[in-house]
PDB file of C-alpha atoms in Angstrom:
ATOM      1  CA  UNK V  42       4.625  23.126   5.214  1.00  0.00           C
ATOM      2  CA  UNK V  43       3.325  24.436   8.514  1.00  0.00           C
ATOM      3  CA  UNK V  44      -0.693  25.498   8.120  1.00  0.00           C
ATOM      4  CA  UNK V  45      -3.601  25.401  10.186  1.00  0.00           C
ATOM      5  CA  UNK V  46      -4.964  21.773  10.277  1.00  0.00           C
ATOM      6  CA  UNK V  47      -8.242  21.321  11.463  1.00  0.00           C
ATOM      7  CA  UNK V  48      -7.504  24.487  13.670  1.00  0.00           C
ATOM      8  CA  UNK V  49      -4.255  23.030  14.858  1.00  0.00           C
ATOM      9  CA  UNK V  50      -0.742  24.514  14.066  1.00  0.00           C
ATOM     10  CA  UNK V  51       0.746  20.970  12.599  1.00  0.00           C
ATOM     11  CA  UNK V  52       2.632  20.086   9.488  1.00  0.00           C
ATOM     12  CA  UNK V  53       0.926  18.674   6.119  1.00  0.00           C
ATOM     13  CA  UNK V  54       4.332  16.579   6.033  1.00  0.00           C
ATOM     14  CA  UNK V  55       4.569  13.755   8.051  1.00  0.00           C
ATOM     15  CA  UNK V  56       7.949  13.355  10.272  1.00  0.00           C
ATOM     16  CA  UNK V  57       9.744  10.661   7.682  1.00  0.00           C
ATOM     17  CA  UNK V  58       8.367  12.538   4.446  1.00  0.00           C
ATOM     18  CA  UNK V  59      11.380  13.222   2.236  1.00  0.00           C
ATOM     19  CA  UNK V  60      12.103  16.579   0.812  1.00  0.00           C
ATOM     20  CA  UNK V  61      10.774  17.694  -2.345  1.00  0.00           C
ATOM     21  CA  UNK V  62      13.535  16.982  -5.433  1.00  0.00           C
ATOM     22  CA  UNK V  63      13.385  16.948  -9.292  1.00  0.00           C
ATOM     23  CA  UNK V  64      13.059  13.730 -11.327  1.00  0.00           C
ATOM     24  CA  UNK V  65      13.159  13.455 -14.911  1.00  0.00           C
ATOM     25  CA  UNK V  66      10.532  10.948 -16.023  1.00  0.00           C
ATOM     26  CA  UNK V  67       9.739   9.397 -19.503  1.00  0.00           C
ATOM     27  CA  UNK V  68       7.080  10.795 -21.332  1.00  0.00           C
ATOM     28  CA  UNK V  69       3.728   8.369 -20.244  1.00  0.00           C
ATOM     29  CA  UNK V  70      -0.227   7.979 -20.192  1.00  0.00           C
ATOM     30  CA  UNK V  71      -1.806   7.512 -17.435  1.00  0.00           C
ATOM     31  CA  UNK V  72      -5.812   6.297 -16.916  1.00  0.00           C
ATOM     32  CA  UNK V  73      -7.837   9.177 -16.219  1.00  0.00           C
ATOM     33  CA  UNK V  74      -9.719   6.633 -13.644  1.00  0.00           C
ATOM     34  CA  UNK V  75      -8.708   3.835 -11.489  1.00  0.00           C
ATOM     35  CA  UNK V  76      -8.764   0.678 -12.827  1.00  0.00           C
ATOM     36  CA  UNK V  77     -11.129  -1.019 -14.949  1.00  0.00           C
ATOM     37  CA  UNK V  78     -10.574   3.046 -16.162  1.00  0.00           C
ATOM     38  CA  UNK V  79     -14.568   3.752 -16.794  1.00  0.00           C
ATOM     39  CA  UNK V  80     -17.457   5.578 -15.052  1.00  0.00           C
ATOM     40  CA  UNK V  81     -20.014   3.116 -16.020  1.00  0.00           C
ATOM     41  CA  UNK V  82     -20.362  -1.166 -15.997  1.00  0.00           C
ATOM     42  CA  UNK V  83     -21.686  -2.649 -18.691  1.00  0.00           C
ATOM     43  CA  UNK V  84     -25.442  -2.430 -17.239  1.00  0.00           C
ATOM     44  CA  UNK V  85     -24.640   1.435 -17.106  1.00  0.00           C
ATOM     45  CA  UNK V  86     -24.513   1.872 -13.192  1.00  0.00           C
ATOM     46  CA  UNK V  87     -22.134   4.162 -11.843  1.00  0.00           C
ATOM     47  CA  UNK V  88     -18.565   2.165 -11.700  1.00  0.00           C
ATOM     48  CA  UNK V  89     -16.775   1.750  -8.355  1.00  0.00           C
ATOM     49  CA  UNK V  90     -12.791   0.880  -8.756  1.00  0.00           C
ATOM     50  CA  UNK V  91     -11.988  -2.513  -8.279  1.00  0.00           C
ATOM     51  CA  UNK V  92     -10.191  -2.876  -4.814  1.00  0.00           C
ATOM     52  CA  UNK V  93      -9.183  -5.896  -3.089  1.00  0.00           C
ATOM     53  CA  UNK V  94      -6.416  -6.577  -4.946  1.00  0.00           C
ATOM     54  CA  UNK V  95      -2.755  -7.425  -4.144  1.00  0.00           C
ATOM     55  CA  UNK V  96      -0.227  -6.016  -6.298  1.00  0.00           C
ATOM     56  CA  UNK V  97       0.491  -9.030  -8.220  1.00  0.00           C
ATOM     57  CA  UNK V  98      -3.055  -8.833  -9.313  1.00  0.00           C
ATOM     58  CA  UNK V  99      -2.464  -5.058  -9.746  1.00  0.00           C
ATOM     59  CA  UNK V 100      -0.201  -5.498 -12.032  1.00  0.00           C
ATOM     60  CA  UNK V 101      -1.473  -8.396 -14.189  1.00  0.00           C
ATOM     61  CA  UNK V 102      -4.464  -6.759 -14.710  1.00  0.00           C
ATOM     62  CA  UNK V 103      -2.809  -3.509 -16.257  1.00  0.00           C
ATOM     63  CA  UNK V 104      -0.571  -6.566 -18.355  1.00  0.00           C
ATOM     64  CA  UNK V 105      -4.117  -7.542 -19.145  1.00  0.00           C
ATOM     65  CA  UNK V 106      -4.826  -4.575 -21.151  1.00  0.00           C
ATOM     66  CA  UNK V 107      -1.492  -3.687 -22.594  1.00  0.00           C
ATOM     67  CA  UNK V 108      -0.272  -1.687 -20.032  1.00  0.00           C
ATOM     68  CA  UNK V 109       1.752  -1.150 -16.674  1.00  0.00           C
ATOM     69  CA  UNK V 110       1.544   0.234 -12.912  1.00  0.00           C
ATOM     70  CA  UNK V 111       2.507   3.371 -12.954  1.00  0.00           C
ATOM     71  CA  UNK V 112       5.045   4.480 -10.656  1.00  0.00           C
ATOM     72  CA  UNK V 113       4.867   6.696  -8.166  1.00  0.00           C
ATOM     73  CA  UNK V 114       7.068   9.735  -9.614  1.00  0.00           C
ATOM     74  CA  UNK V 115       4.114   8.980 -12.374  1.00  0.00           C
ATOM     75  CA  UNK V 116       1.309   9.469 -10.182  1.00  0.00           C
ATOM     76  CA  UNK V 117       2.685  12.305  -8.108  1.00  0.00           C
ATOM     77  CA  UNK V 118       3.594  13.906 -11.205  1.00  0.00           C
ATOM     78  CA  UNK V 119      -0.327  13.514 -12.606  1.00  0.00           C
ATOM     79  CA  UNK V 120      -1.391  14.682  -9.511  1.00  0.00           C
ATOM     80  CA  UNK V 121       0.380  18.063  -8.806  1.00  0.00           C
ATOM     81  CA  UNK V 122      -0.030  18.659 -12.387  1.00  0.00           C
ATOM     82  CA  UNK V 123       2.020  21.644 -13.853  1.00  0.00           C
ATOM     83  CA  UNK V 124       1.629  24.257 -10.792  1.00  0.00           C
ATOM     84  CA  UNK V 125       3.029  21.492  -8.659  1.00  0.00           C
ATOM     85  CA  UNK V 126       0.292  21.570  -6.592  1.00  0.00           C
ATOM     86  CA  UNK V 127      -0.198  20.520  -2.695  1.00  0.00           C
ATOM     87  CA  UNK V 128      -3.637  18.564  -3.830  1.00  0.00           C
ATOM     88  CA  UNK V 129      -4.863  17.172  -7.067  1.00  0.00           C
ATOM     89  CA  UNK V 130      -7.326  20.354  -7.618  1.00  0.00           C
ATOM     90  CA  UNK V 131      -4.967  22.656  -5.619  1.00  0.00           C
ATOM     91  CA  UNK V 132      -3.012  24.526  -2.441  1.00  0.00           C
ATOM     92  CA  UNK V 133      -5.970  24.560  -0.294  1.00  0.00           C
ATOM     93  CA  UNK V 134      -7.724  21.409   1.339  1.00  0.00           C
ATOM     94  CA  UNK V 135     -11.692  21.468   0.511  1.00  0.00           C
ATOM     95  CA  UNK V 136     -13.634  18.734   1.358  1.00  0.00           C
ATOM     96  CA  UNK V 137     -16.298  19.863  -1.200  1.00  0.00           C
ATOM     97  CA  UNK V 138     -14.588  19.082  -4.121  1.00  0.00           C
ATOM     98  CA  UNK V 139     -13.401  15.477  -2.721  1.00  0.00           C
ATOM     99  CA  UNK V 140     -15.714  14.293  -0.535  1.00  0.00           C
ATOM    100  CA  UNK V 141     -15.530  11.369   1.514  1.00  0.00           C
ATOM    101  CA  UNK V 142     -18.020   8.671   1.320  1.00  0.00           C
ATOM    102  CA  UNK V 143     -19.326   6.079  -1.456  1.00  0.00           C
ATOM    103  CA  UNK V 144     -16.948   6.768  -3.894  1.00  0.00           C
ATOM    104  CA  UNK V 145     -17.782   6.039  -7.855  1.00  0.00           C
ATOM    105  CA  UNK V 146     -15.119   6.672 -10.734  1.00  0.00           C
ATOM    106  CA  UNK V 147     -15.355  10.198 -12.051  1.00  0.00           C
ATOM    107  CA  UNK V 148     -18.253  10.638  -9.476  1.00  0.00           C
ATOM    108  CA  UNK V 149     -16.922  14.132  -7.998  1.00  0.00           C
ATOM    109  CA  UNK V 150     -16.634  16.025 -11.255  1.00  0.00           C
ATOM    110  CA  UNK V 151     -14.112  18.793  -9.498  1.00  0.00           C
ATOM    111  CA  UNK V 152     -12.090  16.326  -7.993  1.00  0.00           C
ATOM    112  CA  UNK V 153      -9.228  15.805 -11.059  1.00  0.00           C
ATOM    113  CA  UNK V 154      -5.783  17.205 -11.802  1.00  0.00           C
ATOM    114  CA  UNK V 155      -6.664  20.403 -13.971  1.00  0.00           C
ATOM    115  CA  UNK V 156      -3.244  19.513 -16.273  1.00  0.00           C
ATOM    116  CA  UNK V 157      -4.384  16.822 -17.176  1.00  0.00           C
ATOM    117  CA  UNK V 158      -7.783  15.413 -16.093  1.00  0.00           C
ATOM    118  CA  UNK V 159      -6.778  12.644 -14.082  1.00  0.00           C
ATOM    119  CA  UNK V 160      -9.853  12.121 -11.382  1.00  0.00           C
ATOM    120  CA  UNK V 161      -9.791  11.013  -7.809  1.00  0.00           C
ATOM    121  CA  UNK V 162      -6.329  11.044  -7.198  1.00  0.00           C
ATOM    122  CA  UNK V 163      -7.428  13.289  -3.940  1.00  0.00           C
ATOM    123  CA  UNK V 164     -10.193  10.714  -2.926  1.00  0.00           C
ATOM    124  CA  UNK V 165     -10.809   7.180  -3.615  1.00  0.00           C
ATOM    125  CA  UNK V 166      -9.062   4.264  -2.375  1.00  0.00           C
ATOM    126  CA  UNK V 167      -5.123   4.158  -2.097  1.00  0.00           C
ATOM    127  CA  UNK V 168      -3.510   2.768  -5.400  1.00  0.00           C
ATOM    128  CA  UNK V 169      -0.307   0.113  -5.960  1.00  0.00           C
ATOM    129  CA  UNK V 170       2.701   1.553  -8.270  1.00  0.00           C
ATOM    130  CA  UNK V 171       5.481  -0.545  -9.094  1.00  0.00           C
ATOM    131  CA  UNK V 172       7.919   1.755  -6.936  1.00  0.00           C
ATOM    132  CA  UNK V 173       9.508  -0.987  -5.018  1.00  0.00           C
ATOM    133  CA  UNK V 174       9.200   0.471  -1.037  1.00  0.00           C
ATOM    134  CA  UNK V 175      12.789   0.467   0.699  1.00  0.00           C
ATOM    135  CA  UNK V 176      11.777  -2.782   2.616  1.00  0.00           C
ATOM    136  CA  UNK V 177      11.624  -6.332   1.033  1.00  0.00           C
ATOM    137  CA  UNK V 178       8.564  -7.513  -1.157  1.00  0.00           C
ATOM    138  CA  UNK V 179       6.832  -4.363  -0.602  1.00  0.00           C
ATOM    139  CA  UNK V 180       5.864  -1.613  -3.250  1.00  0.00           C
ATOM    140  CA  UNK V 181       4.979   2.456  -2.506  1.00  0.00           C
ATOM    141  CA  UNK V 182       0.989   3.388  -2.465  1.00  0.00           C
ATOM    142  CA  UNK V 183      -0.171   6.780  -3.025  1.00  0.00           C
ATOM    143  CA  UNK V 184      -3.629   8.628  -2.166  1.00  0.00           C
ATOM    144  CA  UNK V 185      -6.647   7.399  -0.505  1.00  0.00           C
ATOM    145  CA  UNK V 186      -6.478   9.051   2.651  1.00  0.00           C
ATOM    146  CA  UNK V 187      -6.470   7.586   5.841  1.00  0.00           C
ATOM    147  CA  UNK V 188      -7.075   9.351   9.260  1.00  0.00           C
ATOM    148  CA  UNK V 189      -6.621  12.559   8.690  1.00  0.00           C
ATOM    149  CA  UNK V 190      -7.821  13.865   5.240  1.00  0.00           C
ATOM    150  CA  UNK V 191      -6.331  17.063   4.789  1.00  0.00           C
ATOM    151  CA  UNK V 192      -2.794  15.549   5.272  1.00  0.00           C
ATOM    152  CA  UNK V 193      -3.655  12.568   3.848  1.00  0.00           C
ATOM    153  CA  UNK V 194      -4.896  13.427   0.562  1.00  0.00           C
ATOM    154  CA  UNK V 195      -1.829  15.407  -0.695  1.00  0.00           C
ATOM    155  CA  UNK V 196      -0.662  14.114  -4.053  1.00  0.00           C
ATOM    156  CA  UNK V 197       3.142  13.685  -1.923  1.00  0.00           C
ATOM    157  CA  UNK V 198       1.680  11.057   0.358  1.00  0.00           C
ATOM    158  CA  UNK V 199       2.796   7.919   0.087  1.00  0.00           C
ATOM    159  CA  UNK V 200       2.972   4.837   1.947  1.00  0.00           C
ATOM    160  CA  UNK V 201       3.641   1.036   1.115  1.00  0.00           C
ATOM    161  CA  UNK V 202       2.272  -2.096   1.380  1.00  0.00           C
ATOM    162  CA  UNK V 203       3.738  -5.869   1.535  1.00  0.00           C
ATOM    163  CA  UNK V 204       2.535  -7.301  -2.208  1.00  0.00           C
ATOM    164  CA  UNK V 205       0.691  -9.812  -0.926  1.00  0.00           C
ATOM    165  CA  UNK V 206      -1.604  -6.980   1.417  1.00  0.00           C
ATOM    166  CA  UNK V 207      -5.220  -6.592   0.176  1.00  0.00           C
ATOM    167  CA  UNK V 208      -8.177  -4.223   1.282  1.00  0.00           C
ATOM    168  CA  UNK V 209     -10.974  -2.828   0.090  1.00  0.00           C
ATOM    169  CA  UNK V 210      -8.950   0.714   0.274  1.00  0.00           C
ATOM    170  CA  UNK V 211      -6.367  -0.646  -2.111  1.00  0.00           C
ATOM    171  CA  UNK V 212      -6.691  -0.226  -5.951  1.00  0.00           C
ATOM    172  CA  UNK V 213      -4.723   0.840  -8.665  1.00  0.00           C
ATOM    173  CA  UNK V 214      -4.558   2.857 -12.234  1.00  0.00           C
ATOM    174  CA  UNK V 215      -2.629   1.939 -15.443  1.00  0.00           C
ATOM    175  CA  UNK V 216      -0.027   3.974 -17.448  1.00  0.00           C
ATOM    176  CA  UNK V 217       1.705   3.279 -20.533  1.00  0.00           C
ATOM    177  CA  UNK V 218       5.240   4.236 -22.214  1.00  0.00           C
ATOM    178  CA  UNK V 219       4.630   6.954 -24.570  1.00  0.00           C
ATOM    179  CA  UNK V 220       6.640   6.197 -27.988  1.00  0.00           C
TER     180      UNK V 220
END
């Protein structure tokens, strides 16, 4: 994982990242957009993702509409998409296909998982999973990045969050069991 980050020699892996491993996961869905999972409100403005949320709300809200928080095997999985990649689009940070800035769901048209069309999952805010974190009442966040972008929007990043933490950099997306 060594490359050139903004002209430094550093690592895209942070010092406590774990190594990569397999995990067998259960056939799911997952939203193509963060929650409320459109690109449009209901006065047809561009939608932003609803943040400010803890992740009890999180995850009542995906109850709310017959679903669940994904986890964060899930997500990661969505993200890297079938050629495993580093970022949701591919190997090589470019700030041109996620920009930074306002952010609107399904706004950057190139920013999405080419395996399977899930957008913003290498921009946007940082989203809840129900992966319980290896500390107390807190559960594992993925994306949105913070500091610096080209390590922090890998679809490996994680971090965590008490439950009861809100922000207007934390949302979430939905998945549900396939039968």
């Amino acid at each position: 994982f060594e490359f050139k980050i903004s002209g430094t020699d550093q690592s895209l892996a942070d010092v406590g990242e774990s190594r990569a491993k397999v995990e067998q996961i259960d056939a799911y869905y997952i939203d193509v957009l963060e929650f409320p999972n459109r690109m449009q409100d209901e006065e047809g403005n561009p939608q932003r993702p609803l943040v400010n949320v803890g992740y009890d709300q999180a995850e009542q809200a995906c109850e709310s509409v017959g679903k669940r928080l994904c986890t964060a095997a899930e997500w990661e999985k969505a993200c890297k998409g079938f050629d495993n990649f580093i970022y949701s689009y591919g190997d090589s940070y470019d700030d041109e296909l996620c920009p930074s800035g306002e952010y609107f769901l399904g706004k950057d048209k190139e920013c999405k998982s080419p395996t399977y069309g899930v957008y913003g999952m290498s921009a946007g805010p940082r989203e809840w999973t129900q992966t319980t974190a290896t500390s107390g009442s807190r559960h594992v966040t993925k994306g949105g990045a913070r500091g610096n972008p080209e390590r922090g929007t890998r679809c490996a990043l994680g971090g965590d969050e008490r439950d009861g933490y809100y922000d207007n950099t934390l949302s979430f997306r939905c998945c549900l069991d396939a039968e």
